[in-house]
Short mmCIF file of C-alpha atoms in Angstrom, two decimals:
data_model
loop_
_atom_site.label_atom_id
_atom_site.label_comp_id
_atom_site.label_asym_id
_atom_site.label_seq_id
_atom_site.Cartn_x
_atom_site.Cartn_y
_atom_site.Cartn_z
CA UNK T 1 31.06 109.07 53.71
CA UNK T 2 32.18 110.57 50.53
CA UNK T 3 31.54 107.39 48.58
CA UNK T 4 27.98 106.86 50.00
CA UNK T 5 27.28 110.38 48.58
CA UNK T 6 28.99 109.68 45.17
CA UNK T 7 26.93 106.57 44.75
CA UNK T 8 23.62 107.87 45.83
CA UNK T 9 24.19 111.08 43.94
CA UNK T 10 25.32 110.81 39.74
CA UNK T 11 25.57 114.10 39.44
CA UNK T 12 27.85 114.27 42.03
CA UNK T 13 30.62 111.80 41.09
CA UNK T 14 30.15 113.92 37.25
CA UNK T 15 30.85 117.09 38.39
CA UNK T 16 33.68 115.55 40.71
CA UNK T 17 35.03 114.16 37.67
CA UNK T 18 34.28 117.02 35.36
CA UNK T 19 36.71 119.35 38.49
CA UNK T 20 39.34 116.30 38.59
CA UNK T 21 39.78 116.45 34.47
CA UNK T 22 39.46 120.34 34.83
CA UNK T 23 42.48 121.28 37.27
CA UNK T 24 44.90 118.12 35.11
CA UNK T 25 43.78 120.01 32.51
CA UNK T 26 45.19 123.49 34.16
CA UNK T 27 48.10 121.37 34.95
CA UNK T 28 48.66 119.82 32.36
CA UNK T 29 48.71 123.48 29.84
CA UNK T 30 50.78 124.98 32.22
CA UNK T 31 52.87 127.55 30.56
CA UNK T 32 53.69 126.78 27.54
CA UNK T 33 56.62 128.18 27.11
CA UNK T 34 58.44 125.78 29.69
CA UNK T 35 56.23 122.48 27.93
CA UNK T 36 58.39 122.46 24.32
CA UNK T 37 62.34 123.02 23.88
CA UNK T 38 62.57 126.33 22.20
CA UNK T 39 64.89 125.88 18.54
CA UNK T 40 67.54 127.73 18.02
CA UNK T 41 67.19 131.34 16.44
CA UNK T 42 69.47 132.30 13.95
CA UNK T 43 71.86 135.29 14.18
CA UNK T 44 72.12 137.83 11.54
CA UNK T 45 73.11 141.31 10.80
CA UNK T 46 71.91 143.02 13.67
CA UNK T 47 72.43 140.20 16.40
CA UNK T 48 74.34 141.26 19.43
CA UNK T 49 76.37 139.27 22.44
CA UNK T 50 74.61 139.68 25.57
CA UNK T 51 77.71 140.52 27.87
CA UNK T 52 79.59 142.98 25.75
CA UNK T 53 76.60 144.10 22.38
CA UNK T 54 79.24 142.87 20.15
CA UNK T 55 77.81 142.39 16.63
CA UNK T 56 77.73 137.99 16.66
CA UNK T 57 78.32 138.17 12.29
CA UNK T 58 81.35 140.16 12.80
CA UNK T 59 83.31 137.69 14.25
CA UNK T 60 84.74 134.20 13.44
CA UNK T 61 84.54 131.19 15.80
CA UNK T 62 81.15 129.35 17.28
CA UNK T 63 78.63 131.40 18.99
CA UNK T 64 75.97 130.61 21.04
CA UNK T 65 72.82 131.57 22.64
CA UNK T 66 70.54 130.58 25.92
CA UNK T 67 66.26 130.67 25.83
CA UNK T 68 66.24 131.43 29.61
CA UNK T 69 62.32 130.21 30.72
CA UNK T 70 59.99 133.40 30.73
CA UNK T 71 62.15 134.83 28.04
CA UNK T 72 60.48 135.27 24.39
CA UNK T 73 64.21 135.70 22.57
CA UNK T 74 67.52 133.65 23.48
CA UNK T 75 69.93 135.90 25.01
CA UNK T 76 73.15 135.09 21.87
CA UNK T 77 77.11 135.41 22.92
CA UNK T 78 79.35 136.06 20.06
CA UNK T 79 81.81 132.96 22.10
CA UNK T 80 81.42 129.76 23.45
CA UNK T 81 83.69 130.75 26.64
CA UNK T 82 81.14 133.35 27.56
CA UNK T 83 78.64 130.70 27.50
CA UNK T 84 80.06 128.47 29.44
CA UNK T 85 81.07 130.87 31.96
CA UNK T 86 77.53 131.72 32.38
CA UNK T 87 76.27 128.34 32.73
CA UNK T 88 78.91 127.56 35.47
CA UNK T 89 78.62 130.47 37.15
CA UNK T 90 77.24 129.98 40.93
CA UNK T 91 75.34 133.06 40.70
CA UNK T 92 73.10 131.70 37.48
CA UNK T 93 69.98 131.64 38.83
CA UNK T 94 67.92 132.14 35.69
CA UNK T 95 65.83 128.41 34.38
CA UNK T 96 67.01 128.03 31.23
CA UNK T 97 65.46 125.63 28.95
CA UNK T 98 67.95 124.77 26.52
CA UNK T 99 71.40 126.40 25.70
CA UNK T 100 72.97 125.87 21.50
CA UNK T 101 76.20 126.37 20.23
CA UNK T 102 77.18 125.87 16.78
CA UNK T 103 78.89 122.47 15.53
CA UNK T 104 82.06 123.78 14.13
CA UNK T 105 82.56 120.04 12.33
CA UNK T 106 79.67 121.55 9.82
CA UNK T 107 79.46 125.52 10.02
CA UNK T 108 82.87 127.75 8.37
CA UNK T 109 85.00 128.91 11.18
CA UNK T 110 84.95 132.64 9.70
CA UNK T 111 81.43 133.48 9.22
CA UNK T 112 79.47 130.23 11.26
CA UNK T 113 75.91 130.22 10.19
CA UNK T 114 73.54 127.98 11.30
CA UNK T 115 74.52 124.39 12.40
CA UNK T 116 73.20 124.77 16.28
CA UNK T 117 73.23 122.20 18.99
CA UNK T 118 72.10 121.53 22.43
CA UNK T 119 75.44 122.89 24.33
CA UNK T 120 75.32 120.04 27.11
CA UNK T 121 75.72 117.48 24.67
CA UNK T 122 78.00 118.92 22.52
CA UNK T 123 82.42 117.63 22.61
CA UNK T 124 84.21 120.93 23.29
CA UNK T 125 87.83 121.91 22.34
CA UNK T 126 89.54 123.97 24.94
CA UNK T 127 93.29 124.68 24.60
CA UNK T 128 93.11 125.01 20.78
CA UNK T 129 95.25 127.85 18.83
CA UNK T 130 91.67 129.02 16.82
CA UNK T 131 90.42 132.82 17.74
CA UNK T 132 86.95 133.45 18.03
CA UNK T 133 85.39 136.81 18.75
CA UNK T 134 87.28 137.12 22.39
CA UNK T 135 90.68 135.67 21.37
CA UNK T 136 91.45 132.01 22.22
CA UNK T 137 88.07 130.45 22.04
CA UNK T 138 86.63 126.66 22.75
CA UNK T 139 85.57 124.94 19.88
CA UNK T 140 82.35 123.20 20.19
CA UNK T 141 81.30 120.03 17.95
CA UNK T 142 78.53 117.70 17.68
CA UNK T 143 80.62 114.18 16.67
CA UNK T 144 83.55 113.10 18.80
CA UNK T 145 85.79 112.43 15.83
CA UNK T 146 85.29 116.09 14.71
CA UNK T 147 86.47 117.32 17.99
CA UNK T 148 89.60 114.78 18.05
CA UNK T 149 90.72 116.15 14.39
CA UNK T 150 89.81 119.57 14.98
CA UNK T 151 92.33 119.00 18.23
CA UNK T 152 94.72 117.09 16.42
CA UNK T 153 95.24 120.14 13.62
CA UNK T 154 94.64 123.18 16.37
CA UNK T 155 95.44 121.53 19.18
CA UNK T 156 93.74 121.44 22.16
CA UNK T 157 91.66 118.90 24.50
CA UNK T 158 88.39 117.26 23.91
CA UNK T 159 86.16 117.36 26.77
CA UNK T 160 82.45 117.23 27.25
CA UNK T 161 80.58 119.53 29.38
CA UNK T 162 80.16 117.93 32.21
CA UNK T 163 84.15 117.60 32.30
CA UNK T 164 84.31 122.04 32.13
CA UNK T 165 84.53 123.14 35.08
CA UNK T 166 84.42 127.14 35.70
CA UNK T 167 88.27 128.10 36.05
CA UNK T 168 88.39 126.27 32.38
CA UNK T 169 86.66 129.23 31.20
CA UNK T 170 87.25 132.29 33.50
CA UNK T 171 86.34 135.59 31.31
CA UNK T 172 88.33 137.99 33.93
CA UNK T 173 91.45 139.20 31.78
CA UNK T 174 89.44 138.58 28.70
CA UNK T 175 88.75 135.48 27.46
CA UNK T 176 90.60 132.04 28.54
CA UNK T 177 93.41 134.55 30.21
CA UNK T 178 94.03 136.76 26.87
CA UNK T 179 95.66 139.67 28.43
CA UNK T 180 96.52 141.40 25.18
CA UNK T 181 92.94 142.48 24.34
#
C-alpha cells in the first residue's frame, strides 16, 4: 500500500526522502564531541593530577591524561601508574575517548614536555629503578626497541597494555607498593 501511494503521489516519495536524509543527517552530527579523537593538551605551569592536585611540571617521569566523552578538558595524572590504575579499575565507568601518555624514547625524563601518545598502544616499562612523581613509576614508550633499552639500562619488563593487568599497578601504599612516601 505504501508503494501505490509513493508512486501515485511525487510529493510524497520527496518529502519521504527529504525525512529519511533529515534524521541520517541528525544521526549522522551526533555529538560531536564523541565523532573526532580529541589531541592531547599540553601541561604547563598550572596543570594539576586529578587524584592527588599535584602540580604535573614539578615532577620528573611520563604523565598522562584521559578526554573522558562529555568532558571539554582531559582530566592529566602527574604518573603513568595512576593512569593505568584508572583504566583497569572495575569501577571506571566513565566513556573515555582516548587516553595519552608521553613517549619517554623522545621527551627528557626530568621535565617531559610534549611527545604524547595513545596509552593503549603504547610498550610500557614496569619494574624499572626510574622515579616519577609517585616513586617507582612505569615507563611508557612509543617504539619497542626504546622500551627494551630503556629496560635493559633501568631495568624492568616490557609489556603492552593489554598484558597490565590491575595488581601490576595497585596505588594503595603509594605507588607500585612504595611504602616510604
Amino acid at each position: 500500500m505504501m508503494r501505490r501511494t509513493l508512486n501515485a503521489n511525487p510529493s510524497a516519495l520527496r518529502n519521504a526522502l527529504l525525512c529519511a536524509l533529515f534524521t541520517l543527517g541528525l544521526l549522522a552530527c551526533g555529538r560531536p564531541d564523541e565523532a573526532k579523537v580529541a589531541a592531547a593538551a599540553e601541561i604547563d605551569g598550572a596543570t594539576s593530577c586529578e587524584l592527588d592536585g599535584m602540580l604535573l611540571a614539578d615532577y620528573p617521569g611520563p604523565k598522562a591524561q584521559i578526554h573522558y566523552a562529555g568532558q571539554a578538558a582531559p582530566s592529566f595524572f602527574c604518573d603513568t601508574v595512576e593512569l593505568l590504575n584508572t583504566l583497569l579499575a572495575p569501577e571506571q565507568v566513565r566513556a573515555v575517548k582516548i587516553a595519552y601518555v608521553q613517549d619517554m624514547g623522545s621527551a627528557d625524563w626530568d621535565q617531559p614536555r610534549g611527545n604524547w601518545i595513545d596509552a593503549k598502544t603504547a610498550i610500557y616499562v614496569l619494574g624499572s629503578s626510574r622515579h616519577g612523581s609517585m616513586g617507582p613509576t612505569v615507563a611508557s614508550f612509543s617504539k619497542e626497541a626504546d622500551a627494551k633499552a630503556f629496560a635493559a639500562k633501568w631495568g624492568g619488563k616490557p609489556l603492552r597494555f593489554a598484558e597490565i593487568t590491575r595488581d601490576m599497578v595497585d596505588l594503595s601504599g603509594g605507588a607500585l607498593h612504595d611504602s616510604k612516601m
